[in-house]
mmCIF file of C-alpha atoms in Angstrom:
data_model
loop_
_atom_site.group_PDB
_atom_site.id
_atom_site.type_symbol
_atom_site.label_atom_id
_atom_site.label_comp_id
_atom_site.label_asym_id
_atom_site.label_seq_id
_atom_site.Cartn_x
_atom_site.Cartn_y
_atom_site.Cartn_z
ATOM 1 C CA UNK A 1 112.063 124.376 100.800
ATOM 2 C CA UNK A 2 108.444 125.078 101.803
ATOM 3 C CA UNK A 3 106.798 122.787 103.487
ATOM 4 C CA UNK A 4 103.063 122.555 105.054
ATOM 5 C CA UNK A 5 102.631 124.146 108.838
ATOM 6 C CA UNK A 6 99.867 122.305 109.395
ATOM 7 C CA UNK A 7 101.653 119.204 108.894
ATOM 8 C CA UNK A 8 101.128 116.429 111.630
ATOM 9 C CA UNK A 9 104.517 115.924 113.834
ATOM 10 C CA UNK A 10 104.360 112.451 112.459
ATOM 11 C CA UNK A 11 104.606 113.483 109.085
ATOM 12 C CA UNK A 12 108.088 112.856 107.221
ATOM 13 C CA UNK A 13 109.201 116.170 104.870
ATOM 14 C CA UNK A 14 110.337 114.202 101.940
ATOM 15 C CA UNK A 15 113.629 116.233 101.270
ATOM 16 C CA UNK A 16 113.841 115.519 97.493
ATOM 17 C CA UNK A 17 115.906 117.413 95.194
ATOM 18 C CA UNK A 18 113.657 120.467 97.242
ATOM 19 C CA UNK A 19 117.184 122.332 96.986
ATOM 20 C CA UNK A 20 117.745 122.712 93.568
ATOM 21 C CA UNK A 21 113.711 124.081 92.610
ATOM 22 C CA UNK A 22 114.816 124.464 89.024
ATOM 23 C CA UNK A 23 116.148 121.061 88.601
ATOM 24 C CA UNK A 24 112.607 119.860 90.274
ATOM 25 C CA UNK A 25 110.672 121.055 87.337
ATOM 26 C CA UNK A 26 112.764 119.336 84.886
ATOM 27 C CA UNK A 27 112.907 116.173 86.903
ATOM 28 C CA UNK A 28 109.115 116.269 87.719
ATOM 29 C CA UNK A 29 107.969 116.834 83.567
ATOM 30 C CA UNK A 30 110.835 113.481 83.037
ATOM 31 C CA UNK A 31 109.326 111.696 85.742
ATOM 32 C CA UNK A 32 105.643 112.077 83.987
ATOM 33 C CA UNK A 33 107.181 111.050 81.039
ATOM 34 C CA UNK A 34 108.467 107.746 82.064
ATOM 35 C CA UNK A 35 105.403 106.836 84.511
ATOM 36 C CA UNK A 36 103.285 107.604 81.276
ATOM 37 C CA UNK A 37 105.633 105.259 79.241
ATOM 38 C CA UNK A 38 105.956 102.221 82.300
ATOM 39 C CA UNK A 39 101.809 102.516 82.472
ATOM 40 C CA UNK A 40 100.788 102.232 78.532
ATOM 41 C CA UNK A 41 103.919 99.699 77.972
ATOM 42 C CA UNK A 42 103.606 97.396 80.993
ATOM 43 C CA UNK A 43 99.871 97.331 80.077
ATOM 44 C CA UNK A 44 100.292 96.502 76.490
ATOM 45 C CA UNK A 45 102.448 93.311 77.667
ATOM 46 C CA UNK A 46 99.987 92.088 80.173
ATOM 47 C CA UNK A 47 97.191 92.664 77.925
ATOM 48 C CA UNK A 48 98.806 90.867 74.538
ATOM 49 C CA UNK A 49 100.241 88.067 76.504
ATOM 50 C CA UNK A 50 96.641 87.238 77.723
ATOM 51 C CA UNK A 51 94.876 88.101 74.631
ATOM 52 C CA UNK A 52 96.532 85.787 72.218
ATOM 53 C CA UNK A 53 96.783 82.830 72.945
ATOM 54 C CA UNK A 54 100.585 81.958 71.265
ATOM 55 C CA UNK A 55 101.956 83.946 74.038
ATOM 56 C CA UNK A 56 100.356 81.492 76.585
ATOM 57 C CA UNK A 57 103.523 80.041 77.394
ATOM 58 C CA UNK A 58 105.874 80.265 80.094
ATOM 59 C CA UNK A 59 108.243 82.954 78.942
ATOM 60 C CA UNK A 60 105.258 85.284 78.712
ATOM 61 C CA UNK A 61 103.374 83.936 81.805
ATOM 62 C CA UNK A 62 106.876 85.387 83.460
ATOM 63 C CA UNK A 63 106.856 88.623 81.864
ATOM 64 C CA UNK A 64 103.961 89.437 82.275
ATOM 65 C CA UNK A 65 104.556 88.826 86.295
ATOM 66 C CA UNK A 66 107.482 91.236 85.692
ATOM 67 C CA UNK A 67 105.791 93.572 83.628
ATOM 68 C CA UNK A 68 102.285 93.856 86.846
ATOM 69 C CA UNK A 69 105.659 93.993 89.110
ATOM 70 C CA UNK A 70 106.755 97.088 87.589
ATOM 71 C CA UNK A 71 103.521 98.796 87.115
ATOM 72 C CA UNK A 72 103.408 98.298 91.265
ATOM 73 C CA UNK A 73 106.361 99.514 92.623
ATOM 74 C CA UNK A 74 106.465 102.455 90.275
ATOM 75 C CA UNK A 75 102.346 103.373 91.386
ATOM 76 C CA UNK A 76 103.896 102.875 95.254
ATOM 77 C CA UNK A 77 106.027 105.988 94.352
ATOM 78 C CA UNK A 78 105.460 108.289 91.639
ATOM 79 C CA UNK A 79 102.272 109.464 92.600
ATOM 80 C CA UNK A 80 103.469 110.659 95.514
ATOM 81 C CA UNK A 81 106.508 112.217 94.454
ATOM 82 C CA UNK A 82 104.596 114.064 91.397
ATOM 83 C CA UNK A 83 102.259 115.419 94.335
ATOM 84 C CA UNK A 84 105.777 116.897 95.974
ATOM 85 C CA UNK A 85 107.372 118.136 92.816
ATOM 86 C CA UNK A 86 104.428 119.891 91.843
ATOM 87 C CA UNK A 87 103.130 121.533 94.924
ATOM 88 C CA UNK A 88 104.615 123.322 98.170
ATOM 89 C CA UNK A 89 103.692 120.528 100.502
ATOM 90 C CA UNK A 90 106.822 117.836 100.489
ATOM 91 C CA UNK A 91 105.308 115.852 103.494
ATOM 92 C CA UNK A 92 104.007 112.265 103.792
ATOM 93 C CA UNK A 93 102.002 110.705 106.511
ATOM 94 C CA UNK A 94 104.648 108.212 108.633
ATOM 95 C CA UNK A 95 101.794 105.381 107.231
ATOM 96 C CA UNK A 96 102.179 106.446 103.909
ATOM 97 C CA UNK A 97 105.745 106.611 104.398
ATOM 98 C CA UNK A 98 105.912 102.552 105.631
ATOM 99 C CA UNK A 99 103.777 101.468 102.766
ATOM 100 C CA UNK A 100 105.629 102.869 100.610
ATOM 101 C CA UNK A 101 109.036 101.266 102.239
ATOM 102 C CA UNK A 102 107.370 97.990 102.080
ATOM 103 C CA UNK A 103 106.707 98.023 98.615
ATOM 104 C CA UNK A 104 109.482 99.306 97.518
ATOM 105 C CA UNK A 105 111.250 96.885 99.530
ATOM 106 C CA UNK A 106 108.777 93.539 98.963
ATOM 107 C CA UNK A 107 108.649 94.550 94.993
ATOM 108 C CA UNK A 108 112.231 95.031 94.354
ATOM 109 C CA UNK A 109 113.080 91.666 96.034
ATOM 110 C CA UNK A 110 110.916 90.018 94.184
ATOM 111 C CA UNK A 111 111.862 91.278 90.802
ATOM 112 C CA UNK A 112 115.365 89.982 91.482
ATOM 113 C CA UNK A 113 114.418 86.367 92.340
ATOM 114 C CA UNK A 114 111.779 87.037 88.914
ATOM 115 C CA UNK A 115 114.740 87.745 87.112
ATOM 116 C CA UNK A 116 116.510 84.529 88.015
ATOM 117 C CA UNK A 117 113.229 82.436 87.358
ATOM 118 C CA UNK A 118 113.101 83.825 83.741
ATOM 119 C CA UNK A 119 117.337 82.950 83.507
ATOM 120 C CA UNK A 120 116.279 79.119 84.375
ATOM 121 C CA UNK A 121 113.356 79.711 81.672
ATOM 122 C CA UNK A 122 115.841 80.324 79.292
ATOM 123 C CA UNK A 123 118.329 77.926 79.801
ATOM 124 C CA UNK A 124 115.250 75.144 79.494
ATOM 125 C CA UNK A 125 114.040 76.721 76.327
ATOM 126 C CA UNK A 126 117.720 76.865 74.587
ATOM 127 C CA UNK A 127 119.481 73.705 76.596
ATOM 128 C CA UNK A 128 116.421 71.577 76.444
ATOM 129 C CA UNK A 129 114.043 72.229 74.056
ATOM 130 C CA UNK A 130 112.801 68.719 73.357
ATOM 131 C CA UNK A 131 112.030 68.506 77.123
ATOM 132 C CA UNK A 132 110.972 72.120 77.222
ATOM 133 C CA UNK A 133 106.930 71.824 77.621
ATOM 134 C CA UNK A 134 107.788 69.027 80.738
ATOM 135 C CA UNK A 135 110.437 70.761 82.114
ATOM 136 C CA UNK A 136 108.524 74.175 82.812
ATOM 137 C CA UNK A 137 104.644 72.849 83.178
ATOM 138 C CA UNK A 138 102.371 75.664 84.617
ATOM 139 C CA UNK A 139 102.568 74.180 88.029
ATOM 140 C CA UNK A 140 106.091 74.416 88.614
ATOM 141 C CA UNK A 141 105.982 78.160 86.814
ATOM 142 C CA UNK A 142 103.054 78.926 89.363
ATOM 143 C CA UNK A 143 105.140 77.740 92.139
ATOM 144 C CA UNK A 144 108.095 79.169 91.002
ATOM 145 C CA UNK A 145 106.609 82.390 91.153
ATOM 146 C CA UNK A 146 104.666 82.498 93.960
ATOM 147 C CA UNK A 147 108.251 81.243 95.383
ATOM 148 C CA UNK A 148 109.541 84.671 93.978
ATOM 149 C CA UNK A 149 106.492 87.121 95.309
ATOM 150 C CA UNK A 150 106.572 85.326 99.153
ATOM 151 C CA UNK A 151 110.810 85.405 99.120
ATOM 152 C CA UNK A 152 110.436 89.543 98.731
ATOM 153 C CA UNK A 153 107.630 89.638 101.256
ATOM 154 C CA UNK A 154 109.555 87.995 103.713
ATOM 155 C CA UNK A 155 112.486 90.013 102.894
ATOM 156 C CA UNK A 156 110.246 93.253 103.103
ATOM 157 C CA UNK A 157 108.917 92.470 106.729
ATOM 158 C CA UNK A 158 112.091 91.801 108.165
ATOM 159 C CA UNK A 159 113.887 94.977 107.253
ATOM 160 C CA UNK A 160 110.799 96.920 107.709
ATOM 161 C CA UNK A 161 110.563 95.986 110.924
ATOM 162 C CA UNK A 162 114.351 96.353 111.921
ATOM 163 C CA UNK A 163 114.476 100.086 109.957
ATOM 164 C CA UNK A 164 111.300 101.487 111.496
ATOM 165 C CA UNK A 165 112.669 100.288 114.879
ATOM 166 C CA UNK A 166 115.184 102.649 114.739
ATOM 167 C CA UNK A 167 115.214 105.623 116.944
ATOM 168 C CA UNK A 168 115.303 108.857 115.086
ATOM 169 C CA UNK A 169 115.197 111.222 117.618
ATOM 170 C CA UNK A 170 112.737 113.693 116.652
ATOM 171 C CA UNK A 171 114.225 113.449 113.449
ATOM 172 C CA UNK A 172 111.273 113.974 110.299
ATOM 173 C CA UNK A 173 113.379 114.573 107.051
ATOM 174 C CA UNK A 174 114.044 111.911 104.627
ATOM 175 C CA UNK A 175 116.863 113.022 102.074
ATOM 176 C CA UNK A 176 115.206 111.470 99.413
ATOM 177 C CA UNK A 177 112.135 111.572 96.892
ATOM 178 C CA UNK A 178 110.316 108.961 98.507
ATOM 179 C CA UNK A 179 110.709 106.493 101.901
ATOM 180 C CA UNK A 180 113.454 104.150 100.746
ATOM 181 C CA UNK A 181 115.529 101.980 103.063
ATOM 182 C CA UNK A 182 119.549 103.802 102.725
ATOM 183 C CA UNK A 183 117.605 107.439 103.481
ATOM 184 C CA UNK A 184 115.576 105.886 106.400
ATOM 185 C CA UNK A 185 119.014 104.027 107.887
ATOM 186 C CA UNK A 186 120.511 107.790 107.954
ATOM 187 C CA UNK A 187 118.000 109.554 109.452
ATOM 188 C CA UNK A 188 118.396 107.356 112.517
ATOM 189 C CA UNK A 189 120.276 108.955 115.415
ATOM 190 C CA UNK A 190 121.948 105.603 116.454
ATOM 191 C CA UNK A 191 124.441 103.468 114.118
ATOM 192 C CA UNK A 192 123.301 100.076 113.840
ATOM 193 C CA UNK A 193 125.843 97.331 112.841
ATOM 194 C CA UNK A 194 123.196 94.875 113.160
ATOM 195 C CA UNK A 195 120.836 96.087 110.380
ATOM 196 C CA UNK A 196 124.115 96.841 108.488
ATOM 197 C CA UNK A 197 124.715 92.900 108.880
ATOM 198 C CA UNK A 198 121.179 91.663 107.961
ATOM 199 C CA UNK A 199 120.692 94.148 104.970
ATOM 200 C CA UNK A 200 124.306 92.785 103.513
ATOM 201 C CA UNK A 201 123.398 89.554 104.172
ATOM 202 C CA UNK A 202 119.536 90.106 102.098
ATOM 203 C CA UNK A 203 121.653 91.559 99.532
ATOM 204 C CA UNK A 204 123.928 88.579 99.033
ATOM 205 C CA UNK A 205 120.734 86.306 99.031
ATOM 206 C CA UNK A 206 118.735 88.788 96.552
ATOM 207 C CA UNK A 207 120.955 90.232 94.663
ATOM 208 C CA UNK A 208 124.271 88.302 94.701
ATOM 209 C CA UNK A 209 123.038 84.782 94.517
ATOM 210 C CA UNK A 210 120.296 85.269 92.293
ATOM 211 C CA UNK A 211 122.610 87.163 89.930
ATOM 212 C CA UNK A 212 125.134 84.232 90.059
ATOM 213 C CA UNK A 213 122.657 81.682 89.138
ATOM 214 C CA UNK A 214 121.340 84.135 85.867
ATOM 215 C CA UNK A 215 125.354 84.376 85.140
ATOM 216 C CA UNK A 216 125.589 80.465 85.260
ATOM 217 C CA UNK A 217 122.235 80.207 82.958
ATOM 218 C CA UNK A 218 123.738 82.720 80.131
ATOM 219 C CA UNK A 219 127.051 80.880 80.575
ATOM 220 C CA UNK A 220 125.455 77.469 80.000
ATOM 221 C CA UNK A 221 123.129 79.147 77.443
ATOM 222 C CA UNK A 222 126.133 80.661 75.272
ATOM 223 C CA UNK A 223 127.817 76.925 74.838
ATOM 224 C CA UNK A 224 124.633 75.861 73.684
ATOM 225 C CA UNK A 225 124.035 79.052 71.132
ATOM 226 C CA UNK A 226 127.713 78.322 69.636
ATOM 227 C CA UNK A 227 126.448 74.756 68.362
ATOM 228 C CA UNK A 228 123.262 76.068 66.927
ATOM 229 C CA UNK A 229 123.807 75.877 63.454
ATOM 230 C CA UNK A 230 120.242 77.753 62.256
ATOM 231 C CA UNK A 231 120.788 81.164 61.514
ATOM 232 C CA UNK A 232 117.525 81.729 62.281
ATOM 233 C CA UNK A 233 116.946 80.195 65.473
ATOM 234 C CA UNK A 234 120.338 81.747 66.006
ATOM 235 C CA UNK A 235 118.920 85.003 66.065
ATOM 236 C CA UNK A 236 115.859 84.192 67.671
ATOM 237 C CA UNK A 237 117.493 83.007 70.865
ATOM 238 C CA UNK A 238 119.601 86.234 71.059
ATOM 239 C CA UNK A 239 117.143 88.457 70.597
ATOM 240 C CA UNK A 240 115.051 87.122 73.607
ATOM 241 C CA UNK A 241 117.797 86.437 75.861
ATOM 242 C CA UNK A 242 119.532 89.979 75.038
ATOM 243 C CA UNK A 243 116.402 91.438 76.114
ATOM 244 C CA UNK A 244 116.454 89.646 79.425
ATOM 245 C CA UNK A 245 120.186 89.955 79.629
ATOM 246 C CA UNK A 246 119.437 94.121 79.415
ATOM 247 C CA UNK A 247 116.864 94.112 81.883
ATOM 248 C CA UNK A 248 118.820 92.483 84.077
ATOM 249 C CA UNK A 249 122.163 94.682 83.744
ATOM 250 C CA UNK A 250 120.230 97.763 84.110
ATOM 251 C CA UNK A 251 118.443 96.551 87.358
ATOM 252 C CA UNK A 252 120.764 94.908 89.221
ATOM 253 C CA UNK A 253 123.433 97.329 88.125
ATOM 254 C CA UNK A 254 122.237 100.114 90.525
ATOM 255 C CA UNK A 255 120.582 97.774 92.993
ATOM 256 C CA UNK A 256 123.956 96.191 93.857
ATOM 257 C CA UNK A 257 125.651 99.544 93.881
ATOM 258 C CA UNK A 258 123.119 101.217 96.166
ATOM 259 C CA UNK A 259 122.769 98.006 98.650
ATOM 260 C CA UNK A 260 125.661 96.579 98.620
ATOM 261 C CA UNK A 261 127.630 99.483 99.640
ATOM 262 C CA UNK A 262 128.086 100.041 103.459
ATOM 263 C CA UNK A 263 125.201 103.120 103.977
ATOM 264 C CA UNK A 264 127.696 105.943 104.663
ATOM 265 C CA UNK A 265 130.073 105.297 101.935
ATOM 266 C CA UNK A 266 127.199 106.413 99.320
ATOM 267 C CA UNK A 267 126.652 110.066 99.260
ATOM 268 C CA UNK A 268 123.350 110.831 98.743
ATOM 269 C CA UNK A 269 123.121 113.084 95.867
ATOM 270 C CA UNK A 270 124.425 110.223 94.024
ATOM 271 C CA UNK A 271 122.233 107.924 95.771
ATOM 272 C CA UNK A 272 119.348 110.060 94.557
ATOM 273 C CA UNK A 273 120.020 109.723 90.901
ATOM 274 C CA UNK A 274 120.452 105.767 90.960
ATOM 275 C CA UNK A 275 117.649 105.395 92.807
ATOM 276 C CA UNK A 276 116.008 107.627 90.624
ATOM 277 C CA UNK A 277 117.371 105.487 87.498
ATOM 278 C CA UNK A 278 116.142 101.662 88.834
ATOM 279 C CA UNK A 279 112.739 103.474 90.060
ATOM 280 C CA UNK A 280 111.543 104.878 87.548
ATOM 281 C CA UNK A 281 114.059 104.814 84.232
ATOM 282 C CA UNK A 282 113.938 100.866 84.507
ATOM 283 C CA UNK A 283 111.056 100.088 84.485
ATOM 284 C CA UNK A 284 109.632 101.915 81.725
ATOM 285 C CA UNK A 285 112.260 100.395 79.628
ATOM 286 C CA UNK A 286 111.670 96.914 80.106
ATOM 287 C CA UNK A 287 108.943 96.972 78.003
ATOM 288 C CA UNK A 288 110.572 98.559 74.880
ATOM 289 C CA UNK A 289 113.549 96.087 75.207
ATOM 290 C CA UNK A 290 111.318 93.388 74.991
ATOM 291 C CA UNK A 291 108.866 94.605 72.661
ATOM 292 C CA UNK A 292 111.146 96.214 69.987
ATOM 293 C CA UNK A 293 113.852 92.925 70.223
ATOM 294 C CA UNK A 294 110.932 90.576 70.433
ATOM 295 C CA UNK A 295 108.980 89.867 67.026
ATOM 296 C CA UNK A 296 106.908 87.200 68.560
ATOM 297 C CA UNK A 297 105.122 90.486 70.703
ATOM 298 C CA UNK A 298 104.919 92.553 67.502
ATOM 299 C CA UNK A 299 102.829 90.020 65.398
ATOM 300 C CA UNK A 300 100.615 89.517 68.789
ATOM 301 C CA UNK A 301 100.078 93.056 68.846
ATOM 302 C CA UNK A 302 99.453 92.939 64.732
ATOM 303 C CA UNK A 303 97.319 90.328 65.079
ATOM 304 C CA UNK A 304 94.935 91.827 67.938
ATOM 305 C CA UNK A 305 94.780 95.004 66.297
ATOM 306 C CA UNK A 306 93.596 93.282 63.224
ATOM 307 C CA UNK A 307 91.162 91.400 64.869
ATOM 308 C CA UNK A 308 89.667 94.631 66.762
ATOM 309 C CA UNK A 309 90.127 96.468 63.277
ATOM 310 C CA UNK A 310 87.735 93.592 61.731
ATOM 311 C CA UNK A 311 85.386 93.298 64.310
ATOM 312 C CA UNK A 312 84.636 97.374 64.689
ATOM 313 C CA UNK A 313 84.396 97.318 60.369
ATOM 314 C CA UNK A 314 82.689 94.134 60.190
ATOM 315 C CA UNK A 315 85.230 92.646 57.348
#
């Protein structure tokens, strides 16, 4: 692995997959790829869902928080690992390196309490349609998800704090492509049983609970589907809550698997490629699941492409 000389002792060498130089080049031009893909589609969902004004309702409004969520935590580390896989230098500056574990960290919390807030969505659109509009009123959908951003901030300052406290004696290389919590536990010099503790017990309250509570929606949710007697509304409903029901298998999938595990039970080429898969496959995803299962998105997009059509031809 080459790395820069000149680099500043404080520096972390992001370790990567800096061992395997052919498999960097394929991973780098896939990487591109998806960033590429979780930019233009994340985009076109923010953009449509304010544009036209059918999708001003909650289940958008929530999306589109998802869809600005993903466009941050994958701009908090791609750019810097494209910088890595394409050039000798593998380093990042320690404050680089903490902003980019407290994204990572606040970001990903708060997509899993997200997740849960668009479960509850669901089960009020399905279980209680008639009550629907006064159930989920913008206020409560405001609050609900500035309930979801300031749960993953406080999660994110807490094991920031705890993590960066460790001593690493001397230690600068991060076995990973970019400064994420499991790789930063390891390269301390000291076991801690205490941040083992706390980051088990975040897990259960980020990932575990709010994954119950989306189980317990869908299970609700499916007694109501089996009474609906309109095919059409039949298919409606599964279409949108199959989407969600994706997103949230692929995410929390790996995210339970990588945190849930005690730290040195994970080996960490296999750590690499899950994290690579929630990082960076996931989120470019999203927005095909819910764009190609979703027709209400397709005639928005119709629609404002009409309109622009019109207004640049004057018809």
């Amino acid at each position: 692995m080459e790395t820069n000389n000149r680099s500043s002792g404080t520096d972390f060498i992001l370790l990567g997959f800096s061992d395997r130089p052919q498999l960097e080049r394929i991973i780098s031009a896939v990487v591109f790829i998806f960033y590429v893909m979780t930019l233009v589609g994340n985009t076109t969902i923010i953009l449509v869902s304010y544009l036209d004004a059918q999708l001003h309702t909650p289940m958008y409004f929530f999306l589109s928080n998802l869809s600005f969520l993903d466009l941050c935590y994958t701009t908090s580390i791609i750019p810097q690992m494209l910088v890595n896989l394409w050039g000798p230098k593998k380093s990042i500056t320690y404050g680089g390196c903490v902003l980019q574990f407290f994204f990572a960290l606040d970001l990903g919390a708060t997509e899993c309490l997200l997740l849960a807030v668009m479960a509850y969505d669901r089960y009020a659109a399905v279980c209680q349609p008639l009550h629907y509009t006064v159930i989920m009123h913008p206020q409560l959908c405001q609050r609900m998800v500035l309930t979801a951003w300031l749960g993953g901030l406080g999660s994110a300052l807490i094991l920031c704090s705890l993590t960066l406290k460790l001593p690493r004696c001397g230690h600068r290389k991060v076995d990973n492509f970019f400064c994420e919590m499991p790789a930063l536990i390891k390269m301390a010099c000291v076991y801690s049983k205490v941040i083992e503790i706390i980051v088990f017990t975040l897990g259960v309250i980020f990932l575990l609970v709010p994954l119950s509570l989306i189980l317990i929606s869908y299970g609700v949710i499916a007694q109501a589907v089996m009474r609906i007697k309109s095919a059409a509304r039949w298919r409606k409903v599964l279409n949108t809550c199959g989407s969600h029901l994706t997103v949230v298998t692929l995410f929390y999938g790996t995210l339970i698997y990588m945190y849930m595990k005690p730290q040195n039970k994970t080996s960490q080429d296999e750590g690499k490629f899950f994290t690579l898969f929630y990082t960076i496959v996931t989120p470019s995803l999203n927005p095909l699941i819910y764009t190609l299962r979703n027709k209400d998105v397709k005639s928005a997009m119709k629609r404002i492409l009409l309109i622009k059509i019109c207004s640049s031809t004057s018809c």
